[in-house]
PDB file of C-alpha atoms and ligand atoms in Angstrom:
ATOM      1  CA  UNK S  25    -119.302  82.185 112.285  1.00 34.00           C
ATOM      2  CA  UNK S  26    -119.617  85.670 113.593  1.00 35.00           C
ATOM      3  CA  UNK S  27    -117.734  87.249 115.843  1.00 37.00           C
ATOM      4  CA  UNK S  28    -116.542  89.814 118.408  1.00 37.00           C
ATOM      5  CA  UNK S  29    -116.842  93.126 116.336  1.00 36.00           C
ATOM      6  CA  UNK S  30    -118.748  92.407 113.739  1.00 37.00           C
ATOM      7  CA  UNK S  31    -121.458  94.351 114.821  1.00 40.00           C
ATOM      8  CA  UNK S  32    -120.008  97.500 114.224  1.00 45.00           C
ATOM      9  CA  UNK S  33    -119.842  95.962 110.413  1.00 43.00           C
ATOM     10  CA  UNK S  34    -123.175  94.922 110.052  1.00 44.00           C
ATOM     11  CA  UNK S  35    -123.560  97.713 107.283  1.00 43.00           C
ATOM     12  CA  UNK S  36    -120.308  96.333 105.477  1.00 46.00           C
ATOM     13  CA  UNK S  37    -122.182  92.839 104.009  1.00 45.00           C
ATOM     14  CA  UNK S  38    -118.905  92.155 101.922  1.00 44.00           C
ATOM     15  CA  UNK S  39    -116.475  92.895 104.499  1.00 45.00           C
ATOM     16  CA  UNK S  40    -118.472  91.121 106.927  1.00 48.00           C
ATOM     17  CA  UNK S  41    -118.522  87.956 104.680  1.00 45.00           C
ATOM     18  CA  UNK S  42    -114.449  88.669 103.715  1.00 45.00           C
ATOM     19  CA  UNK S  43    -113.855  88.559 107.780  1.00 50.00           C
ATOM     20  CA  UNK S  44    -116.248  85.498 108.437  1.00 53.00           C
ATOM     21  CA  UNK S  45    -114.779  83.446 105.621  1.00 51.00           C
ATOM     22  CA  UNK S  46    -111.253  84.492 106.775  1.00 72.00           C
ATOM     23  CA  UNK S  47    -111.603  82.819 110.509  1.00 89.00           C
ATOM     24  CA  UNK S  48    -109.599  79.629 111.301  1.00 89.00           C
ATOM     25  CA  UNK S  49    -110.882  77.278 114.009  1.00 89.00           C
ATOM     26  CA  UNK S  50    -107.711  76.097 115.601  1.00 87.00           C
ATOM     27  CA  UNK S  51    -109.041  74.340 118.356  1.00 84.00           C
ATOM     28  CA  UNK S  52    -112.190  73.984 120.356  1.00 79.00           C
ATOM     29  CA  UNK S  53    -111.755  77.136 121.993  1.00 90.00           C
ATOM     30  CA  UNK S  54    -109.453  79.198 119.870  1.00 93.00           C
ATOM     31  CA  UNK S  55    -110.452  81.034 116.523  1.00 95.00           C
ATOM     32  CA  UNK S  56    -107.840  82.931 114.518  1.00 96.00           C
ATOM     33  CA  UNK S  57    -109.104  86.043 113.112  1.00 95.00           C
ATOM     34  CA  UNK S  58    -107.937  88.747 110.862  1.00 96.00           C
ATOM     35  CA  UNK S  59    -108.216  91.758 112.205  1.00 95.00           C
ATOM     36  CA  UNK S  60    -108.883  95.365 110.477  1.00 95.00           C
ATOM     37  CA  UNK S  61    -105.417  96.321 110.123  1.00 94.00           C
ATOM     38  CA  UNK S  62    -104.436  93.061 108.639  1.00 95.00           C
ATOM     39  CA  UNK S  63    -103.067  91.327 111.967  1.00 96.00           C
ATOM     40  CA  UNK S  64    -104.370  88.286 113.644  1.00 96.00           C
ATOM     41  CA  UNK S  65    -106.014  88.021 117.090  1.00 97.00           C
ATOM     42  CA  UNK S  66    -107.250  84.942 118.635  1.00 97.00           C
ATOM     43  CA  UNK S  67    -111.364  84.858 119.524  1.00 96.00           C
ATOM     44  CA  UNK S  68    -112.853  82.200 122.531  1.00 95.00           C
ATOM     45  CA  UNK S  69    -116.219  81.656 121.718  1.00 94.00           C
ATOM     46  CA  UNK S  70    -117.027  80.235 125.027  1.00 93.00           C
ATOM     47  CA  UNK S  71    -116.069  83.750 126.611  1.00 94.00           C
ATOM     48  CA  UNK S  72    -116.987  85.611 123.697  1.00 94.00           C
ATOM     49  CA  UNK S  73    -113.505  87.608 124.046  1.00 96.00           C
ATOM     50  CA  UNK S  74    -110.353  88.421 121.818  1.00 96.00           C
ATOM     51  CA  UNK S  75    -107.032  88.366 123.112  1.00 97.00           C
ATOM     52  CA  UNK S  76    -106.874  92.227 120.863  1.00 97.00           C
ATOM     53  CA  UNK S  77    -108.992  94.976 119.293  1.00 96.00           C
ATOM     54  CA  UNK S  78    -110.818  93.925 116.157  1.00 95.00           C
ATOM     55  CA  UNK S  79    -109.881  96.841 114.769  1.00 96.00           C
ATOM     56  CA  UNK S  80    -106.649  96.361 114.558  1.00 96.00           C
ATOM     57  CA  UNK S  81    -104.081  93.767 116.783  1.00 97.00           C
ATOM     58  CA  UNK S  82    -100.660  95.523 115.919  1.00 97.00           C
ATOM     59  CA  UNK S  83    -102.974  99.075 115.970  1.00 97.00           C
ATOM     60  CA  UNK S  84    -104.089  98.773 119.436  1.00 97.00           C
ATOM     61  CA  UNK S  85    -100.675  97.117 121.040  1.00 98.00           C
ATOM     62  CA  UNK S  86     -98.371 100.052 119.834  1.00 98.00           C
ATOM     63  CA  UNK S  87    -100.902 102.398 120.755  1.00 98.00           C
ATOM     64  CA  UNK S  88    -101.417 101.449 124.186  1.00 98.00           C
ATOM     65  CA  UNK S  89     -98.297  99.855 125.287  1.00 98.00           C
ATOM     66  CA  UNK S  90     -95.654 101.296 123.124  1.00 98.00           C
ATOM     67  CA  UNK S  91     -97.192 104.752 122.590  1.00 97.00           C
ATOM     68  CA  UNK S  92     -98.199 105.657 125.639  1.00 97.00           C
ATOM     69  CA  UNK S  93     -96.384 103.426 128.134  1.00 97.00           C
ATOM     70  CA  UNK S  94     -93.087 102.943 126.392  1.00 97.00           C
ATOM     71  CA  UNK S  95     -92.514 105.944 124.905  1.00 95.00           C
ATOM     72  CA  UNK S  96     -93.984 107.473 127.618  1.00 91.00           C
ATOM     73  CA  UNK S  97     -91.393 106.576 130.467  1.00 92.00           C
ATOM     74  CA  UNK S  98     -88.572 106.299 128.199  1.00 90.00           C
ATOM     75  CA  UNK S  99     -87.113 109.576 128.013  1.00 85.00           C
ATOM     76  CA  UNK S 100     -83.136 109.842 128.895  1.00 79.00           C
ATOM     77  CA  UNK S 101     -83.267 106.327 130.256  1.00 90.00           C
ATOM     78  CA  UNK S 102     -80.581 103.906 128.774  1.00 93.00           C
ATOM     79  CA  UNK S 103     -82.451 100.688 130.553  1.00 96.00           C
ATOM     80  CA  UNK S 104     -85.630  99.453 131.121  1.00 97.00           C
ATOM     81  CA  UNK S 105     -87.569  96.738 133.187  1.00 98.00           C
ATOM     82  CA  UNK S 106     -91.140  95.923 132.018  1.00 98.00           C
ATOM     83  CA  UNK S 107     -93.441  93.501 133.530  1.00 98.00           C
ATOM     84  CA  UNK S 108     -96.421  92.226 131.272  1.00 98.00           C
ATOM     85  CA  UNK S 109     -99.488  90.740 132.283  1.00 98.00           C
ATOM     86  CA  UNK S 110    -100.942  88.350 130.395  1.00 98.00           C
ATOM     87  CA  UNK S 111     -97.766  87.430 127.995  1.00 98.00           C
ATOM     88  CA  UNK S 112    -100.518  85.560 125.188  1.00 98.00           C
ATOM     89  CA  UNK S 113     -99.292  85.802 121.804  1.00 98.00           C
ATOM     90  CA  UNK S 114     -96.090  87.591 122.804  1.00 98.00           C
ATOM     91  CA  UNK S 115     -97.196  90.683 120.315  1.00 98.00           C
ATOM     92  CA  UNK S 116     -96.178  93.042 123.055  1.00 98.00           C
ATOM     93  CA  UNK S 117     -93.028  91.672 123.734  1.00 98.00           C
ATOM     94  CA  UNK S 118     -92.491  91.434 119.812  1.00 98.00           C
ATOM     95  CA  UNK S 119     -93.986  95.195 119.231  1.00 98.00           C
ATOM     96  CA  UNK S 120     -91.074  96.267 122.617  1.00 98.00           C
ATOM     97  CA  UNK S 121     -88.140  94.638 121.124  1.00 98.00           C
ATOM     98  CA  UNK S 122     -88.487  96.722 118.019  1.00 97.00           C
ATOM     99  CA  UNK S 123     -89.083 100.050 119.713  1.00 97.00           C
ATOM    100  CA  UNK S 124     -86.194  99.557 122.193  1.00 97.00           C
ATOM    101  CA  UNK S 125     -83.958  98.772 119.241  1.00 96.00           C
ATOM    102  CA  UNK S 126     -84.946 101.800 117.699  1.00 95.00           C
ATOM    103  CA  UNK S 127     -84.494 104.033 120.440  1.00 94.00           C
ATOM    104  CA  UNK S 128     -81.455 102.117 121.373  1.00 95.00           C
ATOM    105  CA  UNK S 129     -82.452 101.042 125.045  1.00 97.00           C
ATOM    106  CA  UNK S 130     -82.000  97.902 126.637  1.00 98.00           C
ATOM    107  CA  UNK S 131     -85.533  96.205 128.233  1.00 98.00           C
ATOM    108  CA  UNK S 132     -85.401  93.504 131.011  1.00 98.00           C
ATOM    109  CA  UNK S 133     -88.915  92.245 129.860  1.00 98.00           C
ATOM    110  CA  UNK S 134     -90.483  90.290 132.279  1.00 98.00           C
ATOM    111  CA  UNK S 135     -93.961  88.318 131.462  1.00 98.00           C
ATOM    112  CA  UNK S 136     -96.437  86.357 133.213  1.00 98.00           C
ATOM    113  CA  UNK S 137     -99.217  84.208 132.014  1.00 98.00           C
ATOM    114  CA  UNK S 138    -101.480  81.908 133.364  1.00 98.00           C
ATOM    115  CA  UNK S 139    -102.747  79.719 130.270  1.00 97.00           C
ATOM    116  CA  UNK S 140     -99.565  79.482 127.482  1.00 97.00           C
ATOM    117  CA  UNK S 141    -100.660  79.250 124.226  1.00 97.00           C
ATOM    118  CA  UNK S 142    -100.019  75.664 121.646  1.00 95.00           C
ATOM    119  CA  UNK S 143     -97.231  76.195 119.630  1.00 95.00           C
ATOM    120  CA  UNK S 144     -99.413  74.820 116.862  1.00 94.00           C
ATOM    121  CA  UNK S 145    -101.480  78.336 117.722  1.00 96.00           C
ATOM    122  CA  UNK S 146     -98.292  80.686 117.979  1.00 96.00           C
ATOM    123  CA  UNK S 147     -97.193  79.438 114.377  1.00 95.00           C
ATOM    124  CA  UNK S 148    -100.496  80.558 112.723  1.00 95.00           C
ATOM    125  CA  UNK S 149     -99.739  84.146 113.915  1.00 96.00           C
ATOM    126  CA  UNK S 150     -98.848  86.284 110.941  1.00 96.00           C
ATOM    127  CA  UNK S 151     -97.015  88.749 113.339  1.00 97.00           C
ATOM    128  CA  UNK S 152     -93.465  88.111 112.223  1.00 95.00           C
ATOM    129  CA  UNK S 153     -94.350  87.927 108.414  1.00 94.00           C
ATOM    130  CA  UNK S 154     -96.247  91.592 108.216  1.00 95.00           C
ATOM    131  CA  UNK S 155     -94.547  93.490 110.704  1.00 96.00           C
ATOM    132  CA  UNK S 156     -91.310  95.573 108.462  1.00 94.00           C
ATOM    133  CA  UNK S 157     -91.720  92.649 105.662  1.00 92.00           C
ATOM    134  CA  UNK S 158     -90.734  89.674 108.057  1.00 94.00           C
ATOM    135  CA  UNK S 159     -87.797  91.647 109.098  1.00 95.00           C
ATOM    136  CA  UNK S 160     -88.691  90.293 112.998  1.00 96.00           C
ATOM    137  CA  UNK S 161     -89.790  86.594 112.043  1.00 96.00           C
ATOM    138  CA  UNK S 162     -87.261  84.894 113.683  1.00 96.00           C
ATOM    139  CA  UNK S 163     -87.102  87.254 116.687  1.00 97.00           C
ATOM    140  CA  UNK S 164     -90.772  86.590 117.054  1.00 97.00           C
ATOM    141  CA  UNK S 165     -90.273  82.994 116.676  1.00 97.00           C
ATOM    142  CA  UNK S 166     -87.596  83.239 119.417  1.00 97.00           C
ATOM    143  CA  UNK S 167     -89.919  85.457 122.069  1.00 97.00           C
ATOM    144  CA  UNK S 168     -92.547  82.418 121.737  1.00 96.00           C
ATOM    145  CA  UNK S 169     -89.473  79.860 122.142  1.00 96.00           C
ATOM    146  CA  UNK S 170     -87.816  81.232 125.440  1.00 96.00           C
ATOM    147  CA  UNK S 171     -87.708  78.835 127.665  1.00 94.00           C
ATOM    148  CA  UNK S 172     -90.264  79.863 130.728  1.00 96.00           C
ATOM    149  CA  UNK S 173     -88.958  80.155 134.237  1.00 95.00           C
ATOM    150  CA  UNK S 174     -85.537  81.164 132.961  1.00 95.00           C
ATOM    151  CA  UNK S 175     -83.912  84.556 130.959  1.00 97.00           C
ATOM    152  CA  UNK S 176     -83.143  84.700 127.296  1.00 97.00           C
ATOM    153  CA  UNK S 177     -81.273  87.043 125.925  1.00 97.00           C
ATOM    154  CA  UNK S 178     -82.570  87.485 122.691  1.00 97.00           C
ATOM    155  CA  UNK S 179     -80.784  90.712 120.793  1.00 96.00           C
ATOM    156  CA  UNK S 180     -78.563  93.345 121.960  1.00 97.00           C
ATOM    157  CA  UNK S 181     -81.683  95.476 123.388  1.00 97.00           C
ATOM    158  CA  UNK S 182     -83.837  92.673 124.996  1.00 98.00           C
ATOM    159  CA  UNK S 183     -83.711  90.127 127.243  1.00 98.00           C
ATOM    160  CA  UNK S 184     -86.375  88.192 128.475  1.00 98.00           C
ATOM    161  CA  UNK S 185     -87.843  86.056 131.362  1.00 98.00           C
ATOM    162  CA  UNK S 186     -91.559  84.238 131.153  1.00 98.00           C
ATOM    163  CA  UNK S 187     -93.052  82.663 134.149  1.00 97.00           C
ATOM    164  CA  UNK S 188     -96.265  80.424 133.751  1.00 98.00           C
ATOM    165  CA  UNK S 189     -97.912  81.434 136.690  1.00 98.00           C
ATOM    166  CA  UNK S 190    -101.313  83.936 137.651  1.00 98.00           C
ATOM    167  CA  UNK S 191    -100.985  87.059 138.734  1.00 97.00           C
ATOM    168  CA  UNK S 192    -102.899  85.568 141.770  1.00 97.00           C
ATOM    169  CA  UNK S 193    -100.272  83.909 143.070  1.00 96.00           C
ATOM    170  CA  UNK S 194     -97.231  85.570 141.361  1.00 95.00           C
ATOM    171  CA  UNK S 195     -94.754  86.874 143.840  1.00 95.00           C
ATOM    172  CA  UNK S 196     -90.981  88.976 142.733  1.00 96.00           C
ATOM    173  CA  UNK S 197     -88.302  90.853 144.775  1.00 96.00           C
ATOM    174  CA  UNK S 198     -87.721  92.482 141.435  1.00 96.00           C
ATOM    175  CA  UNK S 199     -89.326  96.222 140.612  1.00 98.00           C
ATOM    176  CA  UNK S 200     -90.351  97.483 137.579  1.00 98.00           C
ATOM    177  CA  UNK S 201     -90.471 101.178 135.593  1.00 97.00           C
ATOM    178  CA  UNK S 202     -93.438 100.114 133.531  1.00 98.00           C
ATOM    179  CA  UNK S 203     -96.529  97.620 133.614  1.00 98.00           C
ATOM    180  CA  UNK S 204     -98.621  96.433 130.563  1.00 98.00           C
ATOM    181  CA  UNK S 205    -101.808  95.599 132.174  1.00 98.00           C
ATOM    182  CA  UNK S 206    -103.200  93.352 129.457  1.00 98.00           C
ATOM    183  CA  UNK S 207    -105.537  91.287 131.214  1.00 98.00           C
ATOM    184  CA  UNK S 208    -109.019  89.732 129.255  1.00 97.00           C
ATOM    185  CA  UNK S 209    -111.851  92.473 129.847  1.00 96.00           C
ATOM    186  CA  UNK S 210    -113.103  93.165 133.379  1.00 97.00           C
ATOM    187  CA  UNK S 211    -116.536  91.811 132.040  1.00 95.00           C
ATOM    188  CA  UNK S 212    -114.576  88.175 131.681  1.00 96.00           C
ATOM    189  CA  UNK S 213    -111.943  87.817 134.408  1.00 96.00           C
ATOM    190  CA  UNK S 214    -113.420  90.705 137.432  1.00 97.00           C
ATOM    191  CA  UNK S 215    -110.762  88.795 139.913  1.00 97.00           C
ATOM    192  CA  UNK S 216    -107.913  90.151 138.173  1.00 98.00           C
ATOM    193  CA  UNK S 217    -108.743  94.389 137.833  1.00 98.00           C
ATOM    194  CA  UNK S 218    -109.395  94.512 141.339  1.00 98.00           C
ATOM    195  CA  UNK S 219    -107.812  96.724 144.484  1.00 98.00           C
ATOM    196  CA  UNK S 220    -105.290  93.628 145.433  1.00 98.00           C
ATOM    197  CA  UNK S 221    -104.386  93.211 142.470  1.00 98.00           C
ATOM    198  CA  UNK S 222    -103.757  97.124 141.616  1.00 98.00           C
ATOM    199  CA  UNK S 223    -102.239  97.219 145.196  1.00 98.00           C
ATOM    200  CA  UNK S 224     -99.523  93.965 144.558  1.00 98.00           C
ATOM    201  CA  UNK S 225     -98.489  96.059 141.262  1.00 98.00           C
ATOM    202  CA  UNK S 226     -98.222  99.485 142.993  1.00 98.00           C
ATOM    203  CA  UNK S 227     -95.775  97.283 145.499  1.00 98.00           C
ATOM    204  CA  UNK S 228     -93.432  96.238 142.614  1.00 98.00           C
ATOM    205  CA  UNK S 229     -93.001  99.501 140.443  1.00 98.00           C
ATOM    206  CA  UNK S 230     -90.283 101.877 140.748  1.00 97.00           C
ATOM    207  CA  UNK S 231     -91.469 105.567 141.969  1.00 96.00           C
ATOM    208  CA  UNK S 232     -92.779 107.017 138.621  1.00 95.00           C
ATOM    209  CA  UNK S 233     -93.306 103.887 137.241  1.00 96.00           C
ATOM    210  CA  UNK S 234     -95.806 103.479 134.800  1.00 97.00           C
ATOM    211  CA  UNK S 235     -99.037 101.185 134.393  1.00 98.00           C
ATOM    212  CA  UNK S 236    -100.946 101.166 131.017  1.00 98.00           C
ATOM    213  CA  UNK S 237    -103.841  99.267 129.941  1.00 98.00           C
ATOM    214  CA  UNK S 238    -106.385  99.586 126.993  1.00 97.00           C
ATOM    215  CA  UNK S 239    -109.387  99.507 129.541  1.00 96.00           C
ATOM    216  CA  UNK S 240    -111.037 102.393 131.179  1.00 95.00           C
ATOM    217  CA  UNK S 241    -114.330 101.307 133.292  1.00 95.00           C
ATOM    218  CA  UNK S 242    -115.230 103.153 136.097  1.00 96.00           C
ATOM    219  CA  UNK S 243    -114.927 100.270 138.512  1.00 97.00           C
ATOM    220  CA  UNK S 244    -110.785  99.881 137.301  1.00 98.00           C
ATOM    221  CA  UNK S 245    -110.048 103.357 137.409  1.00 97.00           C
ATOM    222  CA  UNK S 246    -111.525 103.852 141.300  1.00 98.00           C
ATOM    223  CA  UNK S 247    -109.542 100.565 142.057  1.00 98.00           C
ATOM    224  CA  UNK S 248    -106.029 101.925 140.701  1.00 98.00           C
ATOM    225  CA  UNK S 249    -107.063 104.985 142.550  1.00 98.00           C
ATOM    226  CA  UNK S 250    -107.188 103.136 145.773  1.00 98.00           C
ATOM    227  CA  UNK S 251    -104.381 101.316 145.067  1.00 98.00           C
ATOM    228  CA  UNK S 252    -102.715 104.125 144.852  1.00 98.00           C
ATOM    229  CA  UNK S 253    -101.885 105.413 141.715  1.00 98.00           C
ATOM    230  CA  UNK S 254    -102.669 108.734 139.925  1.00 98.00           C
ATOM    231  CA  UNK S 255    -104.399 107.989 136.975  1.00 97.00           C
ATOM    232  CA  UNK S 256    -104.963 109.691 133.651  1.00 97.00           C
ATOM    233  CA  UNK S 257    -107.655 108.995 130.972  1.00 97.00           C
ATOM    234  CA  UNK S 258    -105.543 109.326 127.220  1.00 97.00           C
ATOM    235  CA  UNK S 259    -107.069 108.451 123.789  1.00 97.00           C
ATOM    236  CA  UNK S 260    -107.582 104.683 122.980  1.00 96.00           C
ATOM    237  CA  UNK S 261    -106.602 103.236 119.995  1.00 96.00           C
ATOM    238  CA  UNK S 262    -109.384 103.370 116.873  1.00 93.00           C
ATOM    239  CA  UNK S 263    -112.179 101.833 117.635  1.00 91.00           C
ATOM    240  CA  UNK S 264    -112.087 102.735 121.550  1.00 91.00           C
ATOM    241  CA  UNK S 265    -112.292 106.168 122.529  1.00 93.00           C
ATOM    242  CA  UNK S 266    -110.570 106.053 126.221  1.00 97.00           C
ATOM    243  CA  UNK S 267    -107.344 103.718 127.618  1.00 97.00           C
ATOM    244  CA  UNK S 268    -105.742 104.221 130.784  1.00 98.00           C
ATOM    245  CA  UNK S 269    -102.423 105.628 131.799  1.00 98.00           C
ATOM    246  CA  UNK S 270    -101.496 104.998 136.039  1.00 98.00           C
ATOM    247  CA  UNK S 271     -98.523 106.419 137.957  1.00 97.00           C
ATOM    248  CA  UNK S 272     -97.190 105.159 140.879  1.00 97.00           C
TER     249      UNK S 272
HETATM  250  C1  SAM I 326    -105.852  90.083 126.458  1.00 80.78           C
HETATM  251  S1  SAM I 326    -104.864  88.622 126.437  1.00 80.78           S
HETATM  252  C2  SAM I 326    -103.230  89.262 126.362  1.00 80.78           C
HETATM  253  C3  SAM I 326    -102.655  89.474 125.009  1.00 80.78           C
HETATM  254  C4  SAM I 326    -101.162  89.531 125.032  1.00 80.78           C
HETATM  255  N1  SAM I 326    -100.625  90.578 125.851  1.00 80.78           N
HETATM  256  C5  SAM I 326    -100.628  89.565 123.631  1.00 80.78           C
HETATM  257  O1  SAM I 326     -99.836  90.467 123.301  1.00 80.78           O
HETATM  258  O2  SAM I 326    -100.981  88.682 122.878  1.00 80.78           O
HETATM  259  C6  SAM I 326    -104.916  88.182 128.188  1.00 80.78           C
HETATM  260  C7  SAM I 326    -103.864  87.176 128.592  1.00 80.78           C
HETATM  261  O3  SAM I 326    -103.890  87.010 130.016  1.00 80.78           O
HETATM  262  C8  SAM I 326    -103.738  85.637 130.315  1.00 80.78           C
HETATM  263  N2  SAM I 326    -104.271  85.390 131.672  1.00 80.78           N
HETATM  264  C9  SAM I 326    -105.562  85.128 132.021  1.00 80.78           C
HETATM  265  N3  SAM I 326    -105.658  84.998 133.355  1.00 80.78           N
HETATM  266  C10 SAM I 326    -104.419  85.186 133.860  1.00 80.78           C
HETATM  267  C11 SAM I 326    -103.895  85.181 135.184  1.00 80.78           C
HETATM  268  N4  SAM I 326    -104.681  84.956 136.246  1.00 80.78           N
HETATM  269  N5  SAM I 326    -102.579  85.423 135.360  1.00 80.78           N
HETATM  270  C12 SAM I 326    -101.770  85.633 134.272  1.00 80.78           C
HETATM  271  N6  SAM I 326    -102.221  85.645 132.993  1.00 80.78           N
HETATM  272  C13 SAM I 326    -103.522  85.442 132.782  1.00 80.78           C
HETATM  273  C14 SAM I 326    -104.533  84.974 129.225  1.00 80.78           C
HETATM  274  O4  SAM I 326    -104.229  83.612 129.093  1.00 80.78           O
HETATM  275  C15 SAM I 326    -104.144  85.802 128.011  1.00 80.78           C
HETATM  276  O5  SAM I 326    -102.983  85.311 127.417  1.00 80.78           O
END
């Protein structure tokens, strides 16, 4: 089967048929593919979407959210709350626990999502096995095992609270310093890059704060805008030339 991305290989007939032969079906609306830095991504073939970059999973999540968001707001800070959007594989939260280890910080990392993913699905991820030589497996393991509607402390940096809810109903006193905006493309879910939405974020970040997200249409940028956040247009990760950076 062929699939998101392989039309920018269409020159590459080996690597085409590698990538194709490498797919999984894992259910009747889930394909687990191998992306080109090695990492997996899930594809829906009824939305023809991928829950990353097919150039690169792991490439595109430090880019975007650790790169520039996380090591963007970081600076002197000693804490850090984070609120993702669109929790999916729990990469993100995986690809944060690291870095705040590393830079010795402590992240309240809070997550929503809307559709959890099979545990039968989260155990094909090869995440924990390629990042630093499985170094993170079980950490991984215990991001996708947190109980939702509750905080787990899972290291000495990170701590961690997962609601199953949408963004469209999703309500919090709490306020946050940074926002990975990792919804499905505007193309696939419009409702969720709109004005309201920008707006109900704007209401819950800290002055300063920080909202990334890999996408950089016209129509998102004017909404943030409105919202009102500044907005800046940075380098995307390979493969996409533009990503987003707002302030609040
Ligand atoms: C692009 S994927 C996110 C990938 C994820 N951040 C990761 O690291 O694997 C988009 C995610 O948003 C979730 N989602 C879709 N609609 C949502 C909604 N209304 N509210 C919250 N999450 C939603 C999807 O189920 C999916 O997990």
């Amino acid at each position: 089967m062929l699939v998101d991305g392989c039309y920018q290989l269409t020159t590459n007939i080996t690597f085409v048929y590698i990538f194709t032969l490498s797919n999984i079906q894992l259910n009747s609306n889930k394909v687990l593919i191998t992306t080109e830095d090695g990492s997996h991504t899930l594809y829906m073939p009824d939305l023809n979407e991928n829950y990353h970059s097919t150039f690169g999973a792991i490439q595109e999540s430090n880019h975007v959210f650790i790169d520039k968001g996380f090591n963007g707001i970081i600076k002197s800070k000693k804490s850090i709350q984070i609120f993702e959007m669109g929790f999916g594989t729990g990469l993100n939260a995986l690809l944060t626990l690291i870095e705040a280890e590393k830079q010795n910080v402590f992240v309240q990392y809070f997550a929503i999502e809307a559709y959890p993913l099979e545990d039968n699905i989260l155990k094909q991820l090869n995440y924990g096995n390629i990042i630093e030589e499985g170094k993170y497996e079980e950490l991984f393991n215990k991001i996708n095992n947190a109980s939702w509607e509750k905080s787990d402390k899972l290291s000495p940096h990170f701590e961690i609270k997962k609601l199953n809810t949408s963004i469209l109903e999703f309500v919090t006193a709490n306020k946050f310093d940074l926002v990975y905006f990792d919804a499905f493309a505007p193309e696939v879910q419009p409702e969720l890059w709109t004005e309201d939405i920008f707006r109900k974020l704007f209401s819950i970040m800290n002055p300063g704060g920080i909202l990334v997200t890999y996408c950089c249409k016209g129509i998102v940028k004017r909404n943030m805008k409105t919202a009102g956040f500044n907005i800046e247009k940075l380098p995307g990760p390979p493969g996409k030339r533009e990503m987003l950076r707002a302030q609040r």
